[in-house]
Amino acid sequence: MNLAIFFTLSLLASISHAIVEDYCVGDLTLPKTLAGYACKDPSKVTVDDFIFTGFRVAGTTTNIYKNHLNLAFANAFPGLNGLGISMARIDLGVGGVVPIHTHRTSEVFLCVKGRIIAGIIDTNNTAYYKTLEVGDVMIFPQALLHFQVNAGDTPALAFVSLNSPNPGLQVIDDSLFAGNLPSELVEKIMLLDPEQVKKLKKALGGSN
Amino acid sequence: MNLAIFFTLSLLASISHAIVEDYCVGDLTLPKTLAGYACKDPSKVTVDDFIFTGFRVAGTTTNIYKNHLNLAFANAFPGLNGLGISMARIDLGVGGVVPIHTHRTSEVFLCVKGRIIAGIIDTNNTAYYKTLEVGDVMIFPQALLHFQVNAGDTPALAFVSLNSPNPGLQVIDDSLFAGNLPSELVEKIMLLDPEQVKKLKKALGGSN
Amino acid sequence: MNLAIFFTLSLLASISHAIVEDYCVGDLTLPKTLAGYACKDPSKVTVDDFIFTGFRVAGTTTNIYKNHLNLAFANAFPGLNGLGISMARIDLGVGGVVPIHTHRTSEVFLCVKGRIIAGIIDTNNTAYYKTLEVGDVMIFPQALLHFQVNAGDTPALAFVSLNSPNPGLQVIDDSLFAGNLPSELVEKIMLLDPEQVKKLKKALGGSN
Amino acid sequence: MNLAIFFTLSLLASISHAIVEDYCVGDLTLPKTLAGYACKDPSKVTVDDFIFTGFRVAGTTTNIYKNHLNLAFANAFPGLNGLGISMARIDLGVGGVVPIHTHRTSEVFLCVKGRIIAGIIDTNNTAYYKTLEVGDVMIFPQALLHFQVNAGDTPALAFVSLNSPNPGLQVIDDSLFAGNLPSELVEKIMLLDPEQVKKLKKALGGSN
Amino acid sequence: MNLAIFFTLSLLASISHAIVEDYCVGDLTLPKTLAGYACKDPSKVTVDDFIFTGFRVAGTTTNIYKNHLNLAFANAFPGLNGLGISMARIDLGVGGVVPIHTHRTSEVFLCVKGRIIAGIIDTNNTAYYKTLEVGDVMIFPQALLHFQVNAGDTPALAFVSLNSPNPGLQVIDDSLFAGNLPSELVEKIMLLDPEQVKKLKKALGGSN
Amino acid sequence: MNLAIFFTLSLLASISHAIVEDYCVGDLTLPKTLAGYACKDPSKVTVDDFIFTGFRVAGTTTNIYKNHLNLAFANAFPGLNGLGISMARIDLGVGGVVPIHTHRTSEVFLCVKGRIIAGIIDTNNTAYYKTLEVGDVMIFPQALLHFQVNAGDTPALAFVSLNSPNPGLQVIDDSLFAGNLPSELVEKIMLLDPEQVKKLKKALGGSN
């Protein structure tokens, strides 16, 4: 190990259970850490680091869920890095859904256009759901399963905020049917019929 | 309610270093604690506890700042209680401002209508500010001073989210000129001229 | 002060973003809070409050999952209240599974008898799974989907620990098929066929 | 259970992983919780709740350690309740010590009068110690064993601050020799000779 | 140091939700992260890393505020790094003030010499202020505006402790009048008269 | 960018006051930080990173305490890094003890073989102790002194879990008698007789 590397090795780290700098704009060219990105050199920070302009236009809703999720998480909006909050723009086509999912942190959901059925399920298996009108907000508590369904005849639009810069969105269908989990295990741990698993693996692109 | 019960009601403490229940809808009839409200009886929770409908209509912008802040904090939206997040609707009339202020937690600000100059000042006294267009988001890091000014010829609208159910909004002008801090102290701790203090105390309603 | 009030005074719970008492044994006769139970009167705490003896015997594994989960969470072991940790004993019959599930906090899983396939799925839909032998430990990171399957011809036994006194166990199948979420919504938010939903609703006892 | 009590029972609770009120002055007449005291009625808070005047005079240093610890923790200074910080005044007579001890949180120690040997021991059993002069500060990291010894011929004085309103001071000698732990167990878990244990139990007042 | 190393040095991130090492003395030659400094090589840590001797002498109080703030934050006292606490020595000349300011964390203030008027303003614009005598302590809750004024005819001295190694001190006057925020914006977001802004910009050195 | 630098780039650690990645397997070839290890390159993570197989065999109990502590902390089981939990296997020979000790976090202790006396001492110097049978669990609250003693005529076995990946185990005897703390200081800060200190320093290997 040469000296330069040794020197470099000695600088890693840090810590704290609370924010100890004003901000820490993430540097996307550097490796991600459990807490997000390393800080960009403060002398190169500009006002544009604190602003995200990616929500100006609607997304296309042509996937199987007829939705488009535009996630302003820390990788897309590095100014959020370390600050405990993020946003997303959600476009739902007619018949569109955000399939049942979960994440590490709580979320507020603001309906901006259309009518949207939104719901949560708690750990007693009780579902709470209702149709939201324009201007309505729903809270989805930390880590609970929840979903949204376009309830109208026109496209719907929502903006959400979550209290983490990288909330860890986990869509149940994608976890089961779009990845590498073997069909045999999916059947056992979900009690699903083999044909149903096969059908959804095909639809969502998972391996067998 | 007799005295003994009233006495009892005043002692509910609380708080936690991690969420250990699914949710804790606040009961507004009970005393607030450092961590927010006591939990509503879970058997009486309905879907409406998780939904806030108060943002449907615009606020009037006739105060001295020509703004209207509709705060969906835990006292107005008790379903947020304990979940670490909240929202607000901000209407700015022509010439309207959100005067310089601070709060305990970070904020994301989404411009929904009009054009808004938004800015932060860091602890090195460097200001970062820019005009936001519709759809743009700005992040205001925890506890730093920040402000917004309507930059257009029409009313502007924004929605914000903060990572606390009760972020503790502190407006500098209101702290100095709308409360009970004596003019003599205001002058000393701000280096302001007596006439300036007198003028603003009168405009904002503070005592002398 | 009458007895009723005295009784009431003793139940004030609480908890903090940092532990500020040595311990806070939960009082199960009092209402739960978001942070767990109110503290038992310290003068009545005995060594038995710090000890749980409920794991001495195996559970019967006759449910549909052929498992038995004995949860030493704060409601069963009130001494854990506020201390950020809990345990469970997991008995798996031949062919038994712990179906895919999630919880708010991380978990360590110790295989004590038999052979158990255990796995996690991350938010990129990648599954990591393997057969554990006696003495092996697997870590399931916070909030990620995971599962266990008895891989042998004999009953299996495991002990787990989670870093919350009430981790909020949410079993996907139970959330979808054992509660009140209407079949029509389950179909939409999971892309499942109506017959599959009907079959599992019947098996797990959910309403239609 | 009458109605008043039922009503009372329904209000317990609360929670949060962060401060969500400006302050929460503790009410000492009410039961303590894991997070400290319940909040005093805000309408009755005065400036005196934020001020502690108990440090004005020196303590007498006539105990076996020749020290006097004046602890401004939340029970003595209720305004600290929930705010994550506290103080103490430490008087050391000639030959006085603060015997080796630990607490849940970190501490800064300011030498105001005299000369004091202060030290910590880390988890690798390495001791770091030195003589502090007037005006010097030493940091004792969270939960590590540490101690102070008057190094001069005159009384010494220090002020300390800890980042918890109730840090949980645990003095090793007092834990072993001043309480109810049987001598036989003390000998086994410390490898101490029976005569040594007997001598210190007698000096510090512990049972046998 | 070549470019590659420099590039490497700029990426050190960090932070944590709990201390997982005994200590992490900051290395000032390395880039700061959101959580403070990277750890110094533990094998090179000595007792002097845990001690700060910079408070032995008084500061000169010749600035416009007639104060001198000697901040023992992590950059000046790297042993504090990651430990959630810091200190400062405050000298106030006759007529001296610490102008109204705020920071991310709570503070305890100990009056050691002289008489000092200290006060806080809460988010309801209520000010709490009083004159402190030698030995008195005042608590300033997290993020609230507060100030101190020398109330006597002699210099005053105080020591403070804050529960962060880098609390983020933000002085309102400096933020408004000593930095780059344009006068026109200052006037709008503070409702101040142009002459007043001009006068203070000149006195404090801000740009126009 | 050369290989050495690339290698360096991959080690940047971090961690957060909230988990913001799914996991962060520690890279043991890199320097530790206050929050643990830097993350291993995610593309090289395999299922084996989440599994620890070191508990399969018993440890030898031939040291002075007749115990063997097999610690599955983050340095031995890097998959725990950043996840707030760890485990240990404890073998106690006949007459074996885990001498009185403390750590930064809470612990659950599961007796798997034999009979074990376990106890805690709180900050009021009250000891709580009892003999555990096979299957019993005891909770040791954060930072309190505690101990275990084999109460039977056969070897005993326990598994424990702690809510930190690196809890900071500090054994009082080792701190006092196995390290570099001078005997004179040990005597003063423990009130121990010089012969007792000499005897234990010799037994445990400390310097004089």
JSON list of C-alpha atoms in Angstrom, two decimals, chain E residues 77-195:
[
{"chain": "E", "resi": 77, "resn": "PHE", "atom": "CA", "xyz": [-11.52, 21.11, 19.93]},
{"chain": "E", "resi": 78, "resn": "PRO", "atom": "CA", "xyz": [-11.51, 18.03, 17.67]},
{"chain": "E", "resi": 79, "resn": "GLY", "atom": "CA", "xyz": [-11.95, 15.62, 20.57]},
{"chain": "E", "resi": 80, "resn": "LEU", "atom": "CA", "xyz": [-15.62, 16.67, 20.69]},
{"chain": "E", "resi": 81, "resn": "ASN", "atom": "CA", "xyz": [-16.18, 15.33, 17.20]},
{"chain": "E", "resi": 82, "resn": "GLY", "atom": "CA", "xyz": [-19.17, 12.99, 17.13]},
{"chain": "E", "resi": 83, "resn": "LEU", "atom": "CA", "xyz": [-19.89, 13.25, 20.86]},
{"chain": "E", "resi": 84, "resn": "GLY", "atom": "CA", "xyz": [-22.87, 15.60, 20.75]},
{"chain": "E", "resi": 85, "resn": "ILE", "atom": "CA", "xyz": [-21.61, 18.38, 22.99]},
{"chain": "E", "resi": 86, "resn": "SER", "atom": "CA", "xyz": [-19.49, 21.57, 22.88]},
{"chain": "E", "resi": 87, "resn": "MET", "atom": "CA", "xyz": [-18.63, 24.69, 24.91]},
{"chain": "E", "resi": 88, "resn": "ALA", "atom": "CA", "xyz": [-17.95, 28.40, 24.50]},
{"chain": "E", "resi": 89, "resn": "ARG", "atom": "CA", "xyz": [-16.42, 31.19, 26.61]},
{"chain": "E", "resi": 90, "resn": "ILE", "atom": "CA", "xyz": [-18.27, 34.50, 26.34]},
{"chain": "E", "resi": 91, "resn": "ASP", "atom": "CA", "xyz": [-16.64, 37.76, 27.38]},
{"chain": "E", "resi": 92, "resn": "LEU", "atom": "CA", "xyz": [-18.88, 40.83, 27.43]},
{"chain": "E", "resi": 93, "resn": "GLY", "atom": "CA", "xyz": [-17.35, 44.28, 27.79]},
{"chain": "E", "resi": 94, "resn": "VAL", "atom": "CA", "xyz": [-19.25, 47.08, 29.52]},
{"chain": "E", "resi": 95, "resn": "GLY", "atom": "CA", "xyz": [-22.34, 47.63, 27.35]},
{"chain": "E", "resi": 96, "resn": "GLY", "atom": "CA", "xyz": [-21.58, 44.42, 25.49]},
{"chain": "E", "resi": 97, "resn": "VAL", "atom": "CA", "xyz": [-24.22, 42.12, 23.99]},
{"chain": "E", "resi": 98, "resn": "VAL", "atom": "CA", "xyz": [-24.57, 38.79, 22.29]},
{"chain": "E", "resi": 99, "resn": "PRO", "atom": "CA", "xyz": [-27.07, 39.97, 19.66]},
{"chain": "E", "resi": 100, "resn": "ILE", "atom": "CA", "xyz": [-30.20, 37.91, 19.03]},
{"chain": "E", "resi": 101, "resn": "HIS", "atom": "CA", "xyz": [-29.29, 34.57, 17.51]},
{"chain": "E", "resi": 102, "resn": "THR", "atom": "CA", "xyz": [-30.28, 30.93, 17.14]},
{"chain": "E", "resi": 103, "resn": "HIS", "atom": "CA", "xyz": [-28.67, 27.49, 16.71]},
{"chain": "E", "resi": 104, "resn": "ARG", "atom": "CA", "xyz": [-29.69, 23.92, 15.96]},
{"chain": "E", "resi": 105, "resn": "THR", "atom": "CA", "xyz": [-29.41, 22.70, 19.56]},
{"chain": "E", "resi": 106, "resn": "SER", "atom": "CA", "xyz": [-30.14, 23.60, 23.18]},
{"chain": "E", "resi": 107, "resn": "GLU", "atom": "CA", "xyz": [-27.71, 25.56, 25.38]},
{"chain": "E", "resi": 108, "resn": "VAL", "atom": "CA", "xyz": [-26.98, 25.97, 29.10]},
{"chain": "E", "resi": 109, "resn": "PHE", "atom": "CA", "xyz": [-25.48, 29.36, 30.03]},
{"chain": "E", "resi": 110, "resn": "LEU", "atom": "CA", "xyz": [-23.49, 29.81, 33.26]},
{"chain": "E", "resi": 111, "resn": "CYS", "atom": "CA", "xyz": [-22.79, 33.36, 34.50]},
{"chain": "E", "resi": 112, "resn": "VAL", "atom": "CA", "xyz": [-19.30, 33.33, 36.04]},
{"chain": "E", "resi": 113, "resn": "LYS", "atom": "CA", "xyz": [-18.58, 37.05, 36.46]},
{"chain": "E", "resi": 114, "resn": "GLY", "atom": "CA", "xyz": [-20.75, 40.21, 36.42]},
{"chain": "E", "resi": 115, "resn": "ARG", "atom": "CA", "xyz": [-24.52, 40.52, 35.87]},
{"chain": "E", "resi": 116, "resn": "ILE", "atom": "CA", "xyz": [-26.10, 39.54, 32.58]},
{"chain": "E", "resi": 117, "resn": "ILE", "atom": "CA", "xyz": [-29.64, 40.01, 31.21]},
{"chain": "E", "resi": 118, "resn": "ALA", "atom": "CA", "xyz": [-30.48, 36.87, 29.25]},
{"chain": "E", "resi": 119, "resn": "GLY", "atom": "CA", "xyz": [-33.66, 36.03, 27.40]},
{"chain": "E", "resi": 120, "resn": "ILE", "atom": "CA", "xyz": [-35.48, 33.78, 24.95]},
{"chain": "E", "resi": 121, "resn": "ILE", "atom": "CA", "xyz": [-38.45, 34.37, 22.66]},
{"chain": "E", "resi": 122, "resn": "ASP", "atom": "CA", "xyz": [-40.76, 31.44, 21.96]},
{"chain": "E", "resi": 123, "resn": "THR", "atom": "CA", "xyz": [-42.76, 30.74, 18.79]},
{"chain": "E", "resi": 124, "resn": "ASN", "atom": "CA", "xyz": [-45.76, 32.58, 20.26]},
{"chain": "E", "resi": 125, "resn": "ASN", "atom": "CA", "xyz": [-43.58, 35.74, 20.35]},
{"chain": "E", "resi": 126, "resn": "THR", "atom": "CA", "xyz": [-43.46, 35.70, 24.14]},
{"chain": "E", "resi": 127, "resn": "ALA", "atom": "CA", "xyz": [-40.13, 36.86, 25.57]},
{"chain": "E", "resi": 128, "resn": "TYR", "atom": "CA", "xyz": [-38.76, 35.47, 28.86]},
{"chain": "E", "resi": 129, "resn": "TYR", "atom": "CA", "xyz": [-35.81, 37.48, 30.22]},
{"chain": "E", "resi": 130, "resn": "LYS", "atom": "CA", "xyz": [-34.12, 38.21, 33.56]},
{"chain": "E", "resi": 131, "resn": "THR", "atom": "CA", "xyz": [-30.85, 39.37, 35.08]},
{"chain": "E", "resi": 132, "resn": "LEU", "atom": "CA", "xyz": [-28.52, 36.52, 36.02]},
{"chain": "E", "resi": 133, "resn": "GLU", "atom": "CA", "xyz": [-26.12, 36.74, 38.98]},
{"chain": "E", "resi": 134, "resn": "VAL", "atom": "CA", "xyz": [-22.79, 34.92, 39.37]},
{"chain": "E", "resi": 135, "resn": "GLY", "atom": "CA", "xyz": [-23.43, 31.17, 39.52]},
{"chain": "E", "resi": 136, "resn": "ASP", "atom": "CA", "xyz": [-26.81, 31.29, 37.80]},
{"chain": "E", "resi": 137, "resn": "VAL", "atom": "CA", "xyz": [-27.63, 29.05, 34.87]},
{"chain": "E", "resi": 138, "resn": "MET", "atom": "CA", "xyz": [-30.21, 29.66, 32.12]},
{"chain": "E", "resi": 139, "resn": "ILE", "atom": "CA", "xyz": [-31.43, 27.14, 29.58]},
{"chain": "E", "resi": 140, "resn": "PHE", "atom": "CA", "xyz": [-32.06, 28.22, 25.96]},
{"chain": "E", "resi": 141, "resn": "PRO", "atom": "CA", "xyz": [-34.23, 25.58, 24.26]},
{"chain": "E", "resi": 142, "resn": "GLN", "atom": "CA", "xyz": [-33.33, 24.21, 20.84]},
{"chain": "E", "resi": 143, "resn": "ALA", "atom": "CA", "xyz": [-33.61, 26.59, 17.87]},
{"chain": "E", "resi": 144, "resn": "LEU", "atom": "CA", "xyz": [-35.39, 29.42, 19.76]},
{"chain": "E", "resi": 145, "resn": "LEU", "atom": "CA", "xyz": [-34.16, 33.01, 19.38]},
{"chain": "E", "resi": 146, "resn": "HIS", "atom": "CA", "xyz": [-32.22, 34.26, 22.41]},
{"chain": "E", "resi": 147, "resn": "PHE", "atom": "CA", "xyz": [-29.80, 36.99, 23.52]},
{"chain": "E", "resi": 148, "resn": "GLN", "atom": "CA", "xyz": [-27.56, 38.25, 26.36]},
{"chain": "E", "resi": 149, "resn": "VAL", "atom": "CA", "xyz": [-26.76, 41.79, 27.49]},
{"chain": "E", "resi": 150, "resn": "ASN", "atom": "CA", "xyz": [-24.16, 42.91, 30.05]},
{"chain": "E", "resi": 151, "resn": "ALA", "atom": "CA", "xyz": [-26.31, 44.48, 32.78]},
{"chain": "E", "resi": 152, "resn": "GLY", "atom": "CA", "xyz": [-23.49, 45.77, 34.95]},
{"chain": "E", "resi": 153, "resn": "ASP", "atom": "CA", "xyz": [-20.77, 48.40, 35.04]},
{"chain": "E", "resi": 154, "resn": "THR", "atom": "CA", "xyz": [-17.94, 45.88, 34.75]},
{"chain": "E", "resi": 155, "resn": "PRO", "atom": "CA", "xyz": [-16.99, 43.23, 32.20]},
{"chain": "E", "resi": 156, "resn": "ALA", "atom": "CA", "xyz": [-18.99, 40.03, 32.45]},
{"chain": "E", "resi": 157, "resn": "LEU", "atom": "CA", "xyz": [-17.99, 36.42, 31.77]},
{"chain": "E", "resi": 158, "resn": "ALA", "atom": "CA", "xyz": [-20.01, 33.30, 30.99]},
{"chain": "E", "resi": 159, "resn": "PHE", "atom": "CA", "xyz": [-19.39, 29.72, 29.94]},
{"chain": "E", "resi": 160, "resn": "VAL", "atom": "CA", "xyz": [-21.96, 27.87, 27.87]},
{"chain": "E", "resi": 161, "resn": "SER", "atom": "CA", "xyz": [-22.45, 24.32, 26.70]},
{"chain": "E", "resi": 162, "resn": "LEU", "atom": "CA", "xyz": [-24.51, 23.18, 23.70]},
{"chain": "E", "resi": 163, "resn": "ASN", "atom": "CA", "xyz": [-25.60, 19.66, 22.84]},
{"chain": "E", "resi": 164, "resn": "SER", "atom": "CA", "xyz": [-23.86, 19.44, 19.46]},
{"chain": "E", "resi": 165, "resn": "PRO", "atom": "CA", "xyz": [-20.16, 19.55, 18.54]},
{"chain": "E", "resi": 166, "resn": "ASN", "atom": "CA", "xyz": [-21.07, 22.15, 15.89]},
{"chain": "E", "resi": 167, "resn": "PRO", "atom": "CA", "xyz": [-24.32, 23.88, 16.85]},
{"chain": "E", "resi": 168, "resn": "GLY", "atom": "CA", "xyz": [-24.53, 26.21, 13.83]},
{"chain": "E", "resi": 169, "resn": "LEU", "atom": "CA", "xyz": [-24.59, 29.67, 15.42]},
{"chain": "E", "resi": 170, "resn": "GLN", "atom": "CA", "xyz": [-26.67, 32.08, 13.32]},
{"chain": "E", "resi": 171, "resn": "VAL", "atom": "CA", "xyz": [-26.68, 35.76, 14.38]},
{"chain": "E", "resi": 172, "resn": "ILE", "atom": "CA", "xyz": [-29.66, 37.56, 12.85]},
{"chain": "E", "resi": 173, "resn": "ASP", "atom": "CA", "xyz": [-27.89, 40.90, 12.35]},
{"chain": "E", "resi": 174, "resn": "ASP", "atom": "CA", "xyz": [-24.92, 39.23, 10.70]},
{"chain": "E", "resi": 175, "resn": "SER", "atom": "CA", "xyz": [-27.17, 37.16, 8.43]},
{"chain": "E", "resi": 176, "resn": "LEU", "atom": "CA", "xyz": [-29.03, 40.25, 7.27]},
{"chain": "E", "resi": 177, "resn": "PHE", "atom": "CA", "xyz": [-26.34, 42.93, 7.24]},
{"chain": "E", "resi": 178, "resn": "ALA", "atom": "CA", "xyz": [-22.90, 41.32, 7.08]},
{"chain": "E", "resi": 179, "resn": "GLY", "atom": "CA", "xyz": [-23.32, 39.05, 4.05]},
{"chain": "E", "resi": 180, "resn": "ASN", "atom": "CA", "xyz": [-24.41, 39.22, 0.43]},
{"chain": "E", "resi": 181, "resn": "LEU", "atom": "CA", "xyz": [-28.19, 39.46, 0.76]},
{"chain": "E", "resi": 182, "resn": "PRO", "atom": "CA", "xyz": [-29.25, 42.47, -1.38]},
{"chain": "E", "resi": 183, "resn": "SER", "atom": "CA", "xyz": [-30.63, 45.46, 0.53]},
{"chain": "E", "resi": 184, "resn": "GLU", "atom": "CA", "xyz": [-33.85, 45.35, -1.46]},
{"chain": "E", "resi": 185, "resn": "LEU", "atom": "CA", "xyz": [-34.54, 41.81, -0.27]},
{"chain": "E", "resi": 186, "resn": "VAL", "atom": "CA", "xyz": [-33.60, 42.65, 3.32]},
{"chain": "E", "resi": 187, "resn": "GLU", "atom": "CA", "xyz": [-36.11, 45.48, 3.28]},
{"chain": "E", "resi": 188, "resn": "LYS", "atom": "CA", "xyz": [-38.90, 43.26, 1.94]},
{"chain": "E", "resi": 189, "resn": "ILE", "atom": "CA", "xyz": [-38.38, 40.26, 4.21]},
{"chain": "E", "resi": 190, "resn": "MET", "atom": "CA", "xyz": [-37.86, 42.36, 7.37]},
{"chain": "E", "resi": 191, "resn": "LEU", "atom": "CA", "xyz": [-40.14, 45.35, 6.60]},
{"chain": "E", "resi": 192, "resn": "LEU", "atom": "CA", "xyz": [-37.18, 47.61, 7.43]},
{"chain": "E", "resi": 193, "resn": "ASP", "atom": "CA", "xyz": [-36.69, 51.13, 6.09]},
{"chain": "E", "resi": 194, "resn": "PRO", "atom": "CA", "xyz": [-34.03, 51.52, 3.39]},
{"chain": "E", "resi": 195, "resn": "GLU", "atom": "CA", "xyz": [-31.98, 53.96, 5.50]}
]
